Coordinates of C-alpha atoms in Angstrom, one line a residue:
X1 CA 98.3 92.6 95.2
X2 CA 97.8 93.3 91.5
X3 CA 100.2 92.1 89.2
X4 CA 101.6 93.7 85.6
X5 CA 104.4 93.2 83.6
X6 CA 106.4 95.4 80.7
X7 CA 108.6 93.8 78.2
X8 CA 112.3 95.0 77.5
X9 CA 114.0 94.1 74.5
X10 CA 117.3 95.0 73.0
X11 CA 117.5 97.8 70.4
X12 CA 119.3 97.3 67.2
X13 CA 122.5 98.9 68.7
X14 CA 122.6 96.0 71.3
X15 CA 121.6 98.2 73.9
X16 CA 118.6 97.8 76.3
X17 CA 115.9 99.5 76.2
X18 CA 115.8 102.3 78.9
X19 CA 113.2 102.4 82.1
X20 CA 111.8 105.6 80.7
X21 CA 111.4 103.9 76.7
X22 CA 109.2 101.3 78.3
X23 CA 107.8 102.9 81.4
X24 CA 107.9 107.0 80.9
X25 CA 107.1 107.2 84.9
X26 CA 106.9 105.1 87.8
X27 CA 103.3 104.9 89.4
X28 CA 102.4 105.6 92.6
X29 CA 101.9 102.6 95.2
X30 CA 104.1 100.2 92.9
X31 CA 106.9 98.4 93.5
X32 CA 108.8 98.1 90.7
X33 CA 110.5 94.5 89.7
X34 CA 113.2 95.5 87.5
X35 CA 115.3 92.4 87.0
X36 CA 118.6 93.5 85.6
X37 CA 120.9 96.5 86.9
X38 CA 121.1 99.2 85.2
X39 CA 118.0 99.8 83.8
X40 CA 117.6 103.4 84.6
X41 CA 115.0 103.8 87.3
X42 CA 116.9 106.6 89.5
X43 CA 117.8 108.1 85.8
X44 CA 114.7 108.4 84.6
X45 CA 113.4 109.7 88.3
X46 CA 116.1 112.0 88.1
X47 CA 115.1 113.4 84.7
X48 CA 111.0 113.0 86.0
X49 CA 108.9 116.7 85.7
X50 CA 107.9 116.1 89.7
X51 CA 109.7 116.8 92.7
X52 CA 112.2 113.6 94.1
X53 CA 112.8 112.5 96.9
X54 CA 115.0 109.2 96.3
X55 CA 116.3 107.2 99.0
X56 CA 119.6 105.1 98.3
X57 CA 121.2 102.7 100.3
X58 CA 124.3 104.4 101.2
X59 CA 126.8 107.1 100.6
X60 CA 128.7 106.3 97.9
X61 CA 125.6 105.7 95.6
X62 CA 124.9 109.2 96.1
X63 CA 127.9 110.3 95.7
X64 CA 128.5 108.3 92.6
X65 CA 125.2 109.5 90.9
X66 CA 125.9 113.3 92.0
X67 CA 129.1 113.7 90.2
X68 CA 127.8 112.0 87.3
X69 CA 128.5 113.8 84.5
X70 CA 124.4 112.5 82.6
X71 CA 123.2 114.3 85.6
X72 CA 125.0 117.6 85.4
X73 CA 121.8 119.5 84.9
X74 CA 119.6 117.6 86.8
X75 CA 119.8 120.2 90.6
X76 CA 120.8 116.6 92.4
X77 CA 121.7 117.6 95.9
X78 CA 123.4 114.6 98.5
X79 CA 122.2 113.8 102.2
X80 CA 124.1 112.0 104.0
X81 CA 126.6 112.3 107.1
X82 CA 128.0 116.1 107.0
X83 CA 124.8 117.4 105.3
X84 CA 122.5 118.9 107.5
X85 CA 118.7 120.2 107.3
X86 CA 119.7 124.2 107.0
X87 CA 121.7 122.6 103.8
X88 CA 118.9 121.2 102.5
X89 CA 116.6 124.0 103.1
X90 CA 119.6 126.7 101.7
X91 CA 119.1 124.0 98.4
X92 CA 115.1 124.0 98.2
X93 CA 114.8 127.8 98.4
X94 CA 117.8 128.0 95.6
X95 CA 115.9 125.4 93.6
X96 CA 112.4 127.5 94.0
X97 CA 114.4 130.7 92.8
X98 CA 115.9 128.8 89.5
X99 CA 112.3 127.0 89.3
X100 CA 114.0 123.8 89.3
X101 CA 112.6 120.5 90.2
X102 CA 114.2 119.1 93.7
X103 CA 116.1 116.1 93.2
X104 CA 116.9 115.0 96.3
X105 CA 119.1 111.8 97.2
X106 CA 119.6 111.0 101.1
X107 CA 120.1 107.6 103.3
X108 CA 117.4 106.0 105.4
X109 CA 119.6 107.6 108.4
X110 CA 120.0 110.8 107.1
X111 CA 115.8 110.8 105.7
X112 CA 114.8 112.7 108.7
X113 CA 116.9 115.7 107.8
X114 CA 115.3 116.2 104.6
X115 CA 111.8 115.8 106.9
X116 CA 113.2 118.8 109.2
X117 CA 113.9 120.7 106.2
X118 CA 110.7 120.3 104.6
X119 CA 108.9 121.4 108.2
X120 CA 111.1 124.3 108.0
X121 CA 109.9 125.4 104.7
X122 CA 106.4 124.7 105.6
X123 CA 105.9 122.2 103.0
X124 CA 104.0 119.1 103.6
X125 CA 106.8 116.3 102.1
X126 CA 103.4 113.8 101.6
X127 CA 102.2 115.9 98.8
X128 CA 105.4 117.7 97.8
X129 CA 107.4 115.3 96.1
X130 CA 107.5 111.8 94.6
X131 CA 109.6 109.9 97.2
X132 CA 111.1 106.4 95.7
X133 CA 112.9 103.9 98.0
X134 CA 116.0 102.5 95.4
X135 CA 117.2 99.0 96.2
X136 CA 114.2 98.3 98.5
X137 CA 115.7 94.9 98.8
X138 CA 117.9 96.3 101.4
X139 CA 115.5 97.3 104.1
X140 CA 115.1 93.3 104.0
X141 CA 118.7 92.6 103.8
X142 CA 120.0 95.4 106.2
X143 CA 117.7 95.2 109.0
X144 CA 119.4 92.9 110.9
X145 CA 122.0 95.5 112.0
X146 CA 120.9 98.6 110.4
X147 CA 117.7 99.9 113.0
X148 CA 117.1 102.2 111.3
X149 CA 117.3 101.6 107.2
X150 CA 113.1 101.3 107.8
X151 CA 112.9 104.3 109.5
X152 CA 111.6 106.1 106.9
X153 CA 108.8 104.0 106.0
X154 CA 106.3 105.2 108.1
X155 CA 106.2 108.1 106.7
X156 CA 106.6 106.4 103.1
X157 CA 102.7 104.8 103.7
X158 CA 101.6 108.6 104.2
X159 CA 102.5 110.0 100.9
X160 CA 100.3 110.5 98.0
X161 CA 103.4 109.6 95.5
X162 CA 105.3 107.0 96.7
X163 CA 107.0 103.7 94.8
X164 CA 109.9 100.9 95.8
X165 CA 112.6 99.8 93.1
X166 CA 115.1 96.8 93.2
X167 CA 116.3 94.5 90.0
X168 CA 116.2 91.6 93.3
X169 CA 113.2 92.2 95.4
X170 CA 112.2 90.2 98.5
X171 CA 109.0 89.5 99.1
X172 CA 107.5 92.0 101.6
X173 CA 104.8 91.0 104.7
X174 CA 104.0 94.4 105.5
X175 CA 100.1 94.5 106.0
X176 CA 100.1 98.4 104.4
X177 CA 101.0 97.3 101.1
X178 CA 98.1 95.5 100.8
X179 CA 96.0 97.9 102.7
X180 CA 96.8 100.3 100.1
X181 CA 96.7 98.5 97.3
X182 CA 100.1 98.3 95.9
X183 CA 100.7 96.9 92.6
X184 CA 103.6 95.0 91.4
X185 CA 104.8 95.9 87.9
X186 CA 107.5 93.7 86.6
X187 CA 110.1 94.3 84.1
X188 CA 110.5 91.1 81.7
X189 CA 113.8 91.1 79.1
X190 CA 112.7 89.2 75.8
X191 CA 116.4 88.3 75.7
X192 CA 118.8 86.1 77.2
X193 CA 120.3 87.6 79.9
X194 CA 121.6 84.9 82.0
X195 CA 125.2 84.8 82.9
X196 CA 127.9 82.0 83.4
X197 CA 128.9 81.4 86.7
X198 CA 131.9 79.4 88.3
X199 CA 131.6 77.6 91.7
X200 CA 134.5 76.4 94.1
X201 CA 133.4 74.8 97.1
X202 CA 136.1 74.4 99.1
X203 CA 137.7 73.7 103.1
X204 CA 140.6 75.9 102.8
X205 CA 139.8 79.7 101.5
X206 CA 143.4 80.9 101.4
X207 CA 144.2 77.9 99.3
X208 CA 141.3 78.2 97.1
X209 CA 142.1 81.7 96.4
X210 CA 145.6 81.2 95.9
X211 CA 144.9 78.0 93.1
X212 CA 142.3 80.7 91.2
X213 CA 143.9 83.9 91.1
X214 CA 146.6 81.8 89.5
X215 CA 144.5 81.0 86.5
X216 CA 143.6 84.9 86.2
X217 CA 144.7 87.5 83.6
X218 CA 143.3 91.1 83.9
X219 CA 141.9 93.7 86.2
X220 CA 139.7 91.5 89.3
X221 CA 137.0 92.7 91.6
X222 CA 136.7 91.0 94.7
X223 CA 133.6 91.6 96.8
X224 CA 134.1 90.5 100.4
X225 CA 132.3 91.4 103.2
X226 CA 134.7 91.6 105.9
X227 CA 137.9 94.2 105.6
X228 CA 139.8 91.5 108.0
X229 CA 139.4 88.8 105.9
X230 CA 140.5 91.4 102.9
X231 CA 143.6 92.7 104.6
X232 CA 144.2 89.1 105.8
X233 CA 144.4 87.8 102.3
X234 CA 146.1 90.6 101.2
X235 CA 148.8 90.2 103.3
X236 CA 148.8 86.6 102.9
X237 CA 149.0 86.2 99.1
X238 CA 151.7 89.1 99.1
X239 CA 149.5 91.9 97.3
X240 CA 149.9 95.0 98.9
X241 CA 151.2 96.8 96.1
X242 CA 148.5 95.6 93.8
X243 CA 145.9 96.2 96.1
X244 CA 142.8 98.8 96.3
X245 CA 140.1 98.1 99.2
X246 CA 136.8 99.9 99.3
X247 CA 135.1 99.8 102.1
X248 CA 133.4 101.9 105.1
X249 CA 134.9 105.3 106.3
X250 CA 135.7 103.1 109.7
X251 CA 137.1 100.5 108.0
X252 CA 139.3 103.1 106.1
X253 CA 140.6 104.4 109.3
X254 CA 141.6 100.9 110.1
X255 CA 143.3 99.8 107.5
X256 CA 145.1 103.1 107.6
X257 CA 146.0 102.3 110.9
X258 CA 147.9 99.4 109.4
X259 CA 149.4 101.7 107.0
X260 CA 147.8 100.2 104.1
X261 CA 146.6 104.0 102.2
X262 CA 145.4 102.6 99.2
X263 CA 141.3 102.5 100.6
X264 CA 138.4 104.3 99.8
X265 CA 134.4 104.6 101.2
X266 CA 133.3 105.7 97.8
X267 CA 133.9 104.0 94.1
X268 CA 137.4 105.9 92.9
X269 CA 138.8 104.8 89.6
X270 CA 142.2 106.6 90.0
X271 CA 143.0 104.4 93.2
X272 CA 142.1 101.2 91.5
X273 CA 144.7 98.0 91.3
X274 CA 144.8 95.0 89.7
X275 CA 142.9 93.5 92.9
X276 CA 140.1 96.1 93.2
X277 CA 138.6 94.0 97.2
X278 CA 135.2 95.7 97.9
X279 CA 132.8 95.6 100.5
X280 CA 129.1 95.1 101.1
X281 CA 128.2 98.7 100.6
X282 CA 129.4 98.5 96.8
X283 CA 127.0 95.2 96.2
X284 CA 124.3 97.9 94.9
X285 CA 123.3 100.5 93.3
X286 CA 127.1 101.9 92.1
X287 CA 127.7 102.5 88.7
X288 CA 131.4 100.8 87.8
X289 CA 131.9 102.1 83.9
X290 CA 135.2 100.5 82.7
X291 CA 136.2 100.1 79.4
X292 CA 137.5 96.4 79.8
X293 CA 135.3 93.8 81.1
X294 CA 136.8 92.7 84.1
X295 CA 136.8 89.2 86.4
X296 CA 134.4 89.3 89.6
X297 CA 135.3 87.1 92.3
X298 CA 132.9 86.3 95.3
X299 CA 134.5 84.9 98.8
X300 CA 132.6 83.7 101.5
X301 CA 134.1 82.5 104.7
X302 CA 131.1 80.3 106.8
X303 CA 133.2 80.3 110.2
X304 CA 135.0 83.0 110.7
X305 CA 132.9 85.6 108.7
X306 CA 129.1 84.3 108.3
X307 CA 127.8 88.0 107.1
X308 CA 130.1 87.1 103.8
X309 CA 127.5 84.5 102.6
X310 CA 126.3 85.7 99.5
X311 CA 122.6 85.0 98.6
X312 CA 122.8 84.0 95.1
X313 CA 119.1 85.6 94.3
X314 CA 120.1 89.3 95.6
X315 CA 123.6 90.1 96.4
X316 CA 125.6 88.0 93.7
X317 CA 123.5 89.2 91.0
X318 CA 123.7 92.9 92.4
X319 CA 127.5 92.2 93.0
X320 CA 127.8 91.6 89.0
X321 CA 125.4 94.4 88.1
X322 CA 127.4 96.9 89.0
X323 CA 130.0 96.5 86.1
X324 CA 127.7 99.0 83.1
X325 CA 129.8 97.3 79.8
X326 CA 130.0 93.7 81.2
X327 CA 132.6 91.1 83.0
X328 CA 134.7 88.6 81.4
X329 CA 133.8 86.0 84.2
X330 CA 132.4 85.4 88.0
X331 CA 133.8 82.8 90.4
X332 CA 132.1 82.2 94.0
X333 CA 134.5 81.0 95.9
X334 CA 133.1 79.7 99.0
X335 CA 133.2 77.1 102.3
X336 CA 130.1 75.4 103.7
X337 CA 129.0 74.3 107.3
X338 CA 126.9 71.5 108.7
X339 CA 125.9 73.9 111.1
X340 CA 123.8 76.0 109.2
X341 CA 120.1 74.4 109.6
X342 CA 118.2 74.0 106.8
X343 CA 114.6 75.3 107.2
X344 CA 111.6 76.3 104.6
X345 CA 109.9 79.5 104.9
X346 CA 107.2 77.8 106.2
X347 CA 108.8 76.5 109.0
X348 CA 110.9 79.8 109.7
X349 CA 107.3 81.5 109.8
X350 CA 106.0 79.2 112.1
X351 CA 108.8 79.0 114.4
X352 CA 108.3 83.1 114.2
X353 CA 104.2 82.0 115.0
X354 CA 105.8 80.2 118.1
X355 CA 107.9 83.0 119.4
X356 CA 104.6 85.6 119.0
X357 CA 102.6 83.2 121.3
X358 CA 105.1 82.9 123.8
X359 CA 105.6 86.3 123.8
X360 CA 102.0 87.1 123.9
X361 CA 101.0 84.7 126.9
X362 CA 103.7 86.5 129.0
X363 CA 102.8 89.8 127.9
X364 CA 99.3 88.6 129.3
X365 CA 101.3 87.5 132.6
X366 CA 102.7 90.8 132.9
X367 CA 99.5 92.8 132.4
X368 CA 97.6 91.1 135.3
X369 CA 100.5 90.7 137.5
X370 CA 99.8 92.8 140.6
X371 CA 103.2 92.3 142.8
X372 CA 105.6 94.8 141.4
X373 CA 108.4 91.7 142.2
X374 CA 106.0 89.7 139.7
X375 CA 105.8 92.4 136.9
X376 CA 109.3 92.8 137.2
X377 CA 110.3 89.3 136.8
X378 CA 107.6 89.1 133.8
X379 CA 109.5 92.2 132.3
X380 CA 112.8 90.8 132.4
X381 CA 111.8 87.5 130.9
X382 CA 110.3 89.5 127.8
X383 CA 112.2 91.6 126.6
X384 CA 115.3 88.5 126.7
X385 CA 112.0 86.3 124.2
X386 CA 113.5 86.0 120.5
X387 CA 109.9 88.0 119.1
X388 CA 111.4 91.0 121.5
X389 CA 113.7 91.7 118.7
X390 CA 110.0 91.6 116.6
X391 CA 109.2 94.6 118.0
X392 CA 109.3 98.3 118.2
X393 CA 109.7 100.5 120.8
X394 CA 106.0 101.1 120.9
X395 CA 105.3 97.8 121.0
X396 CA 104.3 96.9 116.8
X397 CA 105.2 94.5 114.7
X398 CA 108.8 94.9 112.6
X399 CA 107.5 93.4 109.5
X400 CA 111.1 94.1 107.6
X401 CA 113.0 92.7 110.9
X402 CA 110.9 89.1 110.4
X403 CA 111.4 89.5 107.0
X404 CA 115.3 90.0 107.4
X405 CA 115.2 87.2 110.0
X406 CA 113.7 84.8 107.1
X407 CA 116.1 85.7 104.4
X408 CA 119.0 85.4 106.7
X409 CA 118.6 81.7 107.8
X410 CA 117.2 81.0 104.1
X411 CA 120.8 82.2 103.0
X412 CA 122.5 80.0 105.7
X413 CA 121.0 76.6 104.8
X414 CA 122.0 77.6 101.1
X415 CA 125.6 77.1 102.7
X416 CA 124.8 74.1 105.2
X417 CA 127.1 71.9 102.4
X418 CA 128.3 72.1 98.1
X419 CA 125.8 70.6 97.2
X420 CA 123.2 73.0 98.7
X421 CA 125.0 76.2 97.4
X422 CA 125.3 74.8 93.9
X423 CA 121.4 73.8 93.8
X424 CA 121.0 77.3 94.7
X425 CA 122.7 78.7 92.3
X426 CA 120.8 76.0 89.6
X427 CA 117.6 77.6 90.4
X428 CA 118.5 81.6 90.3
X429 CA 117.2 82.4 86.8
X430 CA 119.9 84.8 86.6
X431 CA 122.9 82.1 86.4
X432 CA 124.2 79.1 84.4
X433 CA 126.8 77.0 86.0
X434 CA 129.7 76.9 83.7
X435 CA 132.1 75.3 86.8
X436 CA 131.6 73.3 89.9
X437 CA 134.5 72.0 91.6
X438 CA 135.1 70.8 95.3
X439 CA 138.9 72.2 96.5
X440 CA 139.4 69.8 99.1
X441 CA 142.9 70.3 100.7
X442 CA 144.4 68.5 103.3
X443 CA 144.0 70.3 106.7

């Protein structure tokens, strides 16, 4: 894959310099390594003379970037639950009347609406429109229980205009992006941009949280992936009042249920408390403009809650990102546990290697079985195999599921013990380690 890389600097008002200064418009077949948040890759799609198509992770990105005021001119339209493909089709024939570009911003689920609208309006989407997949990190990250976050990429390898964005990509073993010669174009800041990080290893969350949200002054943000861990601490360090939890439109029905009303699914400034708790779908992509800088805090329970392990080389940085004028500090608060194997990606590939040929030589079993009892019992064993969960209903290869698999226990042996997390964190360019402390408590 060919390589390139653009330099961004600071301009004399101490602002950086804009995606579009640098980079006027993204190429087709790139993915584009951006490397800090907030560079303006939607914006300047959003502002590009072509026809968009930009996929975003989730709901509240789009709705955050439709009711943005720098976009009030821009025709964005929103795909998402609710919005429907005779919505989307009512908005393209609007747009072709005002001979306005379409702007178009829908989730991986919701892609195959726009699909259906374009069908409808007998326009081939693979030579209509410039379709970008923002935060492209995430097919990675979310595979695991998202099916279908990579549903759209099928049809992503058939367009003429296509590109992937992310300030924290993961590397990608998709065959077709070599097969079609994508480039890699990588976006390098001539200035420091590395931020100070605090780490607290500890046995005892509650008590962790309880000894640093002492030392706090000022507005917090506290990501957490699991509303029952948030409500739990809530309730535990006595701040309902002070509370404002944003999470999933499930999760707001449940913590409604509790009667606690201050919870949103999308980013909502007038709700917000001194403890702002936030879950995974505000990690990316949401623009948080506050006029104070305020403290991010970062809690990971390894027993009771293994999805709240943060991967220092993705989610914290994208965690932090999301705050446009700056924070004041970041604290990872976090246990560990021995039983979190430690394994390279080497080894993780070749225990995936393993899993193929096992799967394979059955697969063999079952083609040249002839007793229907025989095939049966060869079916039953396969689809039980770990390299099942490889695999598509047609039978190919889930690249972005193996890669999700790798990334996953990667993250886990970062949290396998302290000293682990905090080498981690050593070697992510994006961090310095201004604290490291072990609260150990008495059990």
């Amino acid at each position: 894959m060919k390589h390139r890389e653009i330099t961004a600097s600071k301009k004399a008002n101490g602002k950086i310099q804009y995606l579009t200064e640098i980079l006027p418009e993204i190429p087709t077949n790139t993915i584009l390594y951006k490397k800090l948040t907030g560079l303006g890759a939607t914006y300047g799609e959003l502002k590009a003379h072509r026809n968009s198509i930009i996929i975003e992770p989730n709901k509240p990105v789009i709705s955050g970037k439709c009711k943005d005021p720098k976009h009030g001119k821009d025709n964005l339209f929103g795909v998402f639950d609710g919005v429907y493909a005779d919505d989307i089709v009512a908005y393209m024939e609007r747009s072709i009347r005002q001979n306005k570009y379409f702007k178009i911003l829908t989730t991986p689920e919701s892609f195959h609406k726009v699909q259906e609208a374009f069908e409808e309006m007998d326009m081939d989407i693979r030579y209509n429109s410039f379709l970008l997949f923002d935060e492209c990190h995430k097919i990675v990250k979310d595979s695991g229980f998202r099916p279908d976050i990579a549903l759209p990429m099928d049809l992503f390898f058939e367009c003429e205009n296509k590109a992937l964005v992310s300030a924290t990509p993961i590397e990608f073993t998709d065959p077709r992006f070599e097969e079609q010669k994508f480039q890699t174009i990588t976006i390098k800041p001539t200035f420091d941009y590395v931020k100070g990080m605090n780490l607290h290893a500890t046995n005892n969350l509650l008590q962790a949280v309880k000894e640093v949200f002492a030392g706090l002054k000022g507005n917090c943000f506290i990501f957490c992936n699991s509303t029952d861990t948030i409500y739990s601490l809530i309730l535990q360090l006595g701040l309902l009042d002070e509370s404002a939890v944003f999470c999933s439109e499930k999760s707001v029905e449940k913590l409604k249920g509790l009667k606690f009303d201050n919870v949103s699914d999308i980013w909502d400034k007038d709700i917000m408390k001194r403890y702002n708790w936030l879950t995974s779908r505000f990690y990316n992509a949401v623009d948080i403009e506050l006029e104070e800088k305020p403290t991010i805090l970062l809690l990971t329970d390894c027993y009771f809650a293994d999805y709240t392990a943060f991967d220092p080389n993705t989610d914290t940085i994208q965690c932090v990102g999301r705050f446009r004028n700056g924070v004041s500090s970041i604290h990872h608060i976090s246990n560990t546990n021995r039983n979190f194997m430690v394994r390279s990606k080497e080894e993780l590939r070749g225990r995936i290697e393993c899993w193929k040929d096992v799967y394979d030589m059955l697969q063999s079993h079952y083609d040249y079985a002839t007793p229907v009892s025989a095939k049966d019992a060869y079916g039953t064993i396969l689809t039980s195999l770990p390299y099942a969960e490889m695999l598509d209903e047609k039978g190919r290869t889930k690249y972005f599921k193996i890669d999700n698999y790798i990334n996953t226990e990667l993250v886990k042996g970062y949290y396998n013990c302290p000293q682990n997390l905090h080498e981690t964190y050593k070697n992510c360019d994006a961090f310095t380690i201004n604290h490291y402390g072990i609260l150990d408590y008495k059990l």
